[in-house]
Each structure stands twice: as C-alpha cells, then as structure tokens.
Coordinates of C-alpha atoms (C1' of nucleotides) in Angstrom, one line a residue:
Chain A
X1390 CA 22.7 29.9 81.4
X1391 CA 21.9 26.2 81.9
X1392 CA 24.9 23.8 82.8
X1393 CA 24.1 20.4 81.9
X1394 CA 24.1 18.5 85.4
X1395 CA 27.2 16.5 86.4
X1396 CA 25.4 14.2 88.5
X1397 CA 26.8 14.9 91.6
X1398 CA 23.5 15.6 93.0
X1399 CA 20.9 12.7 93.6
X1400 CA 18.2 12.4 91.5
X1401 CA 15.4 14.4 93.2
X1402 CA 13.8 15.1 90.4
X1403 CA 12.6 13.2 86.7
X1404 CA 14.2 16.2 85.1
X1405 CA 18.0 15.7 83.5
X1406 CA 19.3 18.7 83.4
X1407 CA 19.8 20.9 85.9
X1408 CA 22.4 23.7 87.4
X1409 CA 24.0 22.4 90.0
X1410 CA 25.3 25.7 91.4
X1411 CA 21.5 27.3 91.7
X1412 CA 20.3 24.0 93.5
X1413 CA 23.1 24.6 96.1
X1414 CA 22.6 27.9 96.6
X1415 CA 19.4 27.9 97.4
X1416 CA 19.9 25.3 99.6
X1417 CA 22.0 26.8 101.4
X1418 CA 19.5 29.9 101.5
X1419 CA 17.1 28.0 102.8
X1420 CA 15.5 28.2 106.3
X1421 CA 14.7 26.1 108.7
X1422 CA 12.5 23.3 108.8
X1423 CA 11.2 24.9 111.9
X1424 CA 11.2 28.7 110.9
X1425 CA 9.3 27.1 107.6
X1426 CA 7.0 25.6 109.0
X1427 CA 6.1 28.1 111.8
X1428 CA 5.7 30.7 109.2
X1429 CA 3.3 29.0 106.8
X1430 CA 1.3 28.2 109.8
X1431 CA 1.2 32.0 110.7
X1432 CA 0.5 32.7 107.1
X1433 CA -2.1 30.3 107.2
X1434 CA -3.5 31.7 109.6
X1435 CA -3.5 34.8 108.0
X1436 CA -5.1 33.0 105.0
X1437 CA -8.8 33.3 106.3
X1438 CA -10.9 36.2 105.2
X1439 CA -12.5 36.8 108.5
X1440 CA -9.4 35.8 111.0
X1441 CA -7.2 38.3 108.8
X1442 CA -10.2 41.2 109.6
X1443 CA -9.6 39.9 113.0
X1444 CA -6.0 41.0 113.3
X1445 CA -6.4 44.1 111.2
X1446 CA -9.4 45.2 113.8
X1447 CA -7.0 44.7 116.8
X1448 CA -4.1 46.1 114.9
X1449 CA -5.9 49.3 115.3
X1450 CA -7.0 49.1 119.4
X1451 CA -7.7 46.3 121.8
X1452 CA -11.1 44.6 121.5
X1453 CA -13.3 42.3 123.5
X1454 CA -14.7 39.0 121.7
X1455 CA -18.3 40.5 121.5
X1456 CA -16.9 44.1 119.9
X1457 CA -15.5 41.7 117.7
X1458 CA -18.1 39.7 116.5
X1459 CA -20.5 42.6 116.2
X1460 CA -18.2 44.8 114.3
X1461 CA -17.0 41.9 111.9
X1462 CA -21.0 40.4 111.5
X1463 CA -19.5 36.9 112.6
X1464 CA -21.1 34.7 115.4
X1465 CA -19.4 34.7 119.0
X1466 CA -18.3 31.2 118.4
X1467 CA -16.8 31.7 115.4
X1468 CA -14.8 34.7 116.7
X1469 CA -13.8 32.5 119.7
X1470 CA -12.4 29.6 118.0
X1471 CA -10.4 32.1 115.1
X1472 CA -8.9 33.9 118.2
X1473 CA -7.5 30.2 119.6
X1474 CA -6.3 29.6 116.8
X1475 CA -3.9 33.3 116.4
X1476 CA -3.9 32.9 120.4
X1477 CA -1.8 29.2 119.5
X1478 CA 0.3 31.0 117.1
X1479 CA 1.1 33.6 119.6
X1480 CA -0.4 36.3 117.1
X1481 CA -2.7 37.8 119.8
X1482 CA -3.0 38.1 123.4
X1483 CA -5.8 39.1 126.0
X1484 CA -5.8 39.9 129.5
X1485 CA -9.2 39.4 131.4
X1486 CA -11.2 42.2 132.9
X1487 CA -13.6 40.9 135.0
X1488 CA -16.1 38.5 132.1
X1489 CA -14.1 40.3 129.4
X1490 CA -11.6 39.3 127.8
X1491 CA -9.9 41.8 125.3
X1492 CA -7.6 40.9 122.9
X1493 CA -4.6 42.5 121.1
X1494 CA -1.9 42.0 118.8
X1495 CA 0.8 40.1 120.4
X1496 CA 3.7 41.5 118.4
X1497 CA 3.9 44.5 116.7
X1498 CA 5.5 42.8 113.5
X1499 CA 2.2 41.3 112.8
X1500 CA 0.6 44.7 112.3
X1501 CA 3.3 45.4 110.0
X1502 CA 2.9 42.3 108.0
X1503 CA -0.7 42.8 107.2
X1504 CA -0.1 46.3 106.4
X1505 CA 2.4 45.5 104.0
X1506 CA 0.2 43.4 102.8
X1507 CA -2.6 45.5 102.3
X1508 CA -0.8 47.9 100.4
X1509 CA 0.0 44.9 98.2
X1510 CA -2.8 44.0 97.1
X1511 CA -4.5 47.3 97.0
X1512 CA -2.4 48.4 94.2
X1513 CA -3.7 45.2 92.0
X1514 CA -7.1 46.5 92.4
Chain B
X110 CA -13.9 51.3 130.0
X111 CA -17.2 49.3 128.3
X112 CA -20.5 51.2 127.7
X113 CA -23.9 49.5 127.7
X114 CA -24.8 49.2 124.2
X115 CA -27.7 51.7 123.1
X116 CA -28.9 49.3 121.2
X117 CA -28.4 52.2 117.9
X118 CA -26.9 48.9 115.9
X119 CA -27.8 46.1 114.8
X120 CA -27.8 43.1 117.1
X121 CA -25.2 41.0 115.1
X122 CA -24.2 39.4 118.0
X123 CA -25.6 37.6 120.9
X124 CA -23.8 39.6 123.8
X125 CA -25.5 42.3 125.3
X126 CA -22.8 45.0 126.3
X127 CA -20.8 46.2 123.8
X128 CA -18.8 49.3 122.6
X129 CA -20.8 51.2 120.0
X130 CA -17.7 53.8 119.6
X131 CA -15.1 50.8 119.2
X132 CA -17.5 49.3 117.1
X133 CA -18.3 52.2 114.3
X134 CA -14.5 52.7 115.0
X135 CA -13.3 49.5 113.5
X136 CA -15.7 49.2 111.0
X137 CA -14.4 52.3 109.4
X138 CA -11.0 50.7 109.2
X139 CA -11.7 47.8 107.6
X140 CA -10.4 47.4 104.0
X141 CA -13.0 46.6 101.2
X142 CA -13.9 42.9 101.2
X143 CA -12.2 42.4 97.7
X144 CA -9.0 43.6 99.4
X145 CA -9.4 41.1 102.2
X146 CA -10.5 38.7 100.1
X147 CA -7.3 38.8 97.6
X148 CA -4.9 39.2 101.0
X149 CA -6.2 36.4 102.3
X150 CA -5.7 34.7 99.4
X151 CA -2.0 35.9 99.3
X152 CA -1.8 35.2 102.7
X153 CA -3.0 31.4 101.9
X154 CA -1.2 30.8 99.2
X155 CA 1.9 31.8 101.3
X156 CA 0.2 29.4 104.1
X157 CA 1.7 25.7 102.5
X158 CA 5.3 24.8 103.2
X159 CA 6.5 24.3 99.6
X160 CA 5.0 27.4 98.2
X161 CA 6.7 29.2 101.3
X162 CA 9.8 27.3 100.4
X163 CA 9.4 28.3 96.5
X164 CA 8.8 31.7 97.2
X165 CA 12.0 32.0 99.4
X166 CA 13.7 30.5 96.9
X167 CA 12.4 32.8 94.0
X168 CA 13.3 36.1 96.3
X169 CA 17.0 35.0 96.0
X170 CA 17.6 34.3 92.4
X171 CA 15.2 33.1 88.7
X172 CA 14.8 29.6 88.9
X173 CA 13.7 27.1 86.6
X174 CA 10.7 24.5 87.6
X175 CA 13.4 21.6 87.4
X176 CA 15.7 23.6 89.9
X177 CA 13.2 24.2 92.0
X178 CA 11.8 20.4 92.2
X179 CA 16.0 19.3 92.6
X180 CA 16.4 22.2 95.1
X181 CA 13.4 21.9 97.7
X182 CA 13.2 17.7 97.2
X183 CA 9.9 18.5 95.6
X184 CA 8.3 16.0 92.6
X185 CA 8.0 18.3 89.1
X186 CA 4.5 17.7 89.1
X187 CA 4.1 19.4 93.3
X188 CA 6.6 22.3 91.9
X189 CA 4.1 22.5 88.5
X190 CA 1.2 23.0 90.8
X191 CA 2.3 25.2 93.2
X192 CA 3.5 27.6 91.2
X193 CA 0.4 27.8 88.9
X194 CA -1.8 28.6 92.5
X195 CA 1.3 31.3 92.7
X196 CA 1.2 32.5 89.8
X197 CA -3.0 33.1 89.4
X198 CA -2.2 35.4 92.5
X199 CA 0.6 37.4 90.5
X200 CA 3.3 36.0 93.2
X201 CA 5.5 34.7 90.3
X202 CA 6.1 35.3 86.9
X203 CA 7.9 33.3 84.1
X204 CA 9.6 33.8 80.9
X205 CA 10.3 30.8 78.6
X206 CA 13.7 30.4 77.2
X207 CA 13.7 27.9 74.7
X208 CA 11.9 24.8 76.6
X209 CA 12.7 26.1 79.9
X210 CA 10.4 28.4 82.3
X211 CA 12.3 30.4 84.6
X212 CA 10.6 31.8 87.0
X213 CA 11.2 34.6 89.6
X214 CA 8.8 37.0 91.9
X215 CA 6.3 38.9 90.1
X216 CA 6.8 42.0 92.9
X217 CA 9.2 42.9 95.6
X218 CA 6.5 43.8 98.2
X219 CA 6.0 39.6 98.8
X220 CA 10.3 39.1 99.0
X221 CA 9.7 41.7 101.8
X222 CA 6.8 40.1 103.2
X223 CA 8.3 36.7 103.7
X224 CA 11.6 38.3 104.7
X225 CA 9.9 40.1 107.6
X226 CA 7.7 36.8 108.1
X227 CA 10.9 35.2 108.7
X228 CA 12.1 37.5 111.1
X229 CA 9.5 37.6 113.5
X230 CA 9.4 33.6 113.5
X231 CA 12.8 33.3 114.2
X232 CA 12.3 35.6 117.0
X233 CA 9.9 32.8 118.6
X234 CA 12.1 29.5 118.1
Chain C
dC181 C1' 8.9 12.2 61.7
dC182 C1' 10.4 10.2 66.0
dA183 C1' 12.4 10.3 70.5
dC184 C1' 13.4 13.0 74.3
dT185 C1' 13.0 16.8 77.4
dA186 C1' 10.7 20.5 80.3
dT187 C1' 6.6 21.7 81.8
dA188 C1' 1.5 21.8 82.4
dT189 C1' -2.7 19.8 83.7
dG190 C1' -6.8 16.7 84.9
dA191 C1' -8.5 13.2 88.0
dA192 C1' -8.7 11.1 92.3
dC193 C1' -8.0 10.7 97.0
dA194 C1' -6.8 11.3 101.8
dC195 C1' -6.5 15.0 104.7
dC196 C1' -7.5 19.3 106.7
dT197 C1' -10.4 23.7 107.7
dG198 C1' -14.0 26.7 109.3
dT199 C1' -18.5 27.1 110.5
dT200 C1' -22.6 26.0 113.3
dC201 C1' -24.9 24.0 117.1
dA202 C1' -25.1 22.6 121.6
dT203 C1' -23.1 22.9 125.8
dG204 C1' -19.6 24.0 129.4
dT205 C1' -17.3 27.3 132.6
dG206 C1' -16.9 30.9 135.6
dA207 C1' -17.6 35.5 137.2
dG208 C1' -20.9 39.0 138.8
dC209 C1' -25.3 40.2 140.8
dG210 C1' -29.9 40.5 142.9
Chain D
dC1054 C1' -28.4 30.4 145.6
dG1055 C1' -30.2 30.9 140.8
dC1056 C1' -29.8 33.8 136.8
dT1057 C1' -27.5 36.1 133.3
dC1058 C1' -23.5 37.4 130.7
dA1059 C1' -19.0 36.8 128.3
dC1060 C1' -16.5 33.6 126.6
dA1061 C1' -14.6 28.8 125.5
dT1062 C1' -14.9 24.4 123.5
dG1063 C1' -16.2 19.7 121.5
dA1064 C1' -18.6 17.3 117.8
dA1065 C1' -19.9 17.1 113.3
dC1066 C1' -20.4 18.3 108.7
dA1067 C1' -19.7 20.5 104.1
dG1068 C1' -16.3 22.2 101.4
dG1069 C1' -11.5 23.0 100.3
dT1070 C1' -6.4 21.6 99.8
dG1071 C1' -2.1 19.4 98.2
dT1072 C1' -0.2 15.5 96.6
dT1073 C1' 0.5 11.6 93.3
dC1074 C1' -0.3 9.3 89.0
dA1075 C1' -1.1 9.4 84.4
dT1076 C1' -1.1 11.9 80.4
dA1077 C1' -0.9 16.1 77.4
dT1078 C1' 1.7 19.7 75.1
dA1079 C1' 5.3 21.9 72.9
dG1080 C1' 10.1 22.7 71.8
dT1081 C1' 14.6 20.4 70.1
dG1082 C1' 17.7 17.4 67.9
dG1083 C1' 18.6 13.5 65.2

DNA sequence: CCACTATATGAACACCTGTTCATGTGAGCG
DNA sequence: CGCTCACATGAACAGGTGTTCATATAGTGG
C-alpha cells in the first residue's frame, strides 16, 4: 500500500511519492553511525578472498604467519599486512613465542559469522 | 610446539620452520575456492555503509527504491546502484507492482548475518 | 500521444585496496 | 659479534569501487 506523501518529510529524495510511516520506521531501526560503520569495515574485511581463508584457517587452531602463508600459497608479506589489517579491527590476536608470532581469532563470533556464511553460500552452488 | 619442516611440501613460503601437520591440517578445511570466492563477495558487498544500511533496512520490512533513498538520505541513483550489486549476489529480490519495485531480502541466512554482525560490533563501541 | 513518475543504467572521476618489492626490527645462536 | 630467521612495514603501482550526472526505459493518467 503506497500513501501519497504528506510532505512532512524533507525532500531527500527526486522521488514524490513516498510512505512516510516506512521511512520512519526504519529510521528509527536504524543503527548507529558508529556500529554501521564498524561493521562494514569488518565486513570489508571479510570481503577479500585470501583475508577471509585467513580467518577461516585460524577459526580452526592457532597459526604462525609462516603456517599461514604456506598453507594458503600467499607470500609472507602479504599474509603480514592482511593480518594488520583484522589485527586493527580486533578480528585476530597473537601472542609471541619467542620469533613466532601465532595468531588466533579474537572473538568467537567471528568464527560464527563466517560459518554462517559459508553455509550460505554453499547452498547457491 | 613447532617442528622443523621436512621439507615433504612445497616451499610456498620463504620461512624455513614450519608445521607440516598444521599445514595439511588447514588445507583440508578450506572451502572450495568458488565458495570463498562468492563469500567474499557477500562479505564485500556487505563491506559499503549504504548497502549495510539497505540491507538492515530490507531485514525489517519490503521497501521500495524511493523509501529507501528518503529513508537512509541516499540519492535514487546511489540506492539504484547498490541494490543492483545486491541483487547480482541474490542478497535482495524485487517484485514490481505497477511502476514501483519493492524490494526485500532474498534469504534469511544474511538478516541473521548482519544481525549477529551487529551484535558483536556493539560489543566493541 | 504527451507529460510525469519510478527506476535502471552508462560514463566518468576521485578515491581506495591489495599486492609486490625492498628493507627494517629484533630475537636466537654459533 | 655477525648471521639467520620470523615477522613487520613503507612505498608504489595496477586494478577496483562508489558516487554523481545525464539519460534511458517503462508504466500511468490525462
């Protein structure tokens, strides 16, 4: 059903007709401007083919940069800078033993999320 | 506790002491590269602060492209775009009512996924 | 038909991303 | 020490991304 808008809402938008009580509702649904933005970064971060192999290896058991970038085929740099990046987001974590440093999830939701995901997608394959 | 490497694989990395056992280990987890692949995709898509924002908005109720661009502040044309990149991932779906497109989630797996996103971020604020 | 509305889309552009390459750091060891 | 190993990081470059602007399409009502 589509009211025809009242105008009581500013003009966001070249469109004239509208339903005011869905645009406020969502609104009010809405999260954050924080919470939004720190999710679409973690998503983001999610979004790269080899960084989200990188959390679904160390969803499984803690791993060093090196076990990483043999296992994955990826160069030790390239593993090094993708882990910064989930270290930043506070997606990972390492402790240092010695020269190594082995990494891990930092929170168990993430390993969640991916599975999730996983399951997802592997049922529009 | 590390191993010396036996050298049985491949040197696909330029570090000399690794895990073969962790290594075999997490390669047999790994999902198949068109599953990783289309996640990250997923994963990316949901990576951009509007789409984020559309998607949450799509998980509550159907909305139509105008609502969407009045609701989030958004220009028709940003909303337009957005949801076509959702859409070619089968995040959204539409059905046309006379000239209007309303559009909602295409499965409830990603309302989950971005609920649960949303929890853990607002754990960290 | 013509005007208007809702949406889609192509082009263009500034901005961002992920890799490689080279080099830095710092711990262990002979 | 000097060397090697494990890892981190800065620069730089190719490729990708999201927006705006202009325009297209298609349905609706006069």
């Amino acid at each position: 059903m589509v009211i025809s808008s009242t105008r009581s809402l500013p003009d966001l938008c070249d469109v004239k007709t509208v339903d005011d009580r869905k645009i406020l509702a969502t609104r009010r649904t809405m999260r954050s401007p924080e919470a939004v933005m720190l999710l679409a970064e973690t998503f983001k971060s999610l979004g790269d083919p080899n960084r989200l192999r990188i959390v679904w290896a160390l969803s499984r058991e803690e791993l060093c940069v090196c076990d990483l970038a043999a296992a994955l085929g990826m160069s030790q740099s390239a593993v090094s800078h993708s882990l910064r990046a989930l270290r930043q987001l506070r997606l990972v974590r390492y402790r240092k033993e010695n020269k190594i440093a082995y990494y891990k999830l930092d929170d168990a939701h993430i390993a969640h999320l991916v599975a999730d995901g996983f399951e997802h997608v592997e049922e529009l394959l």
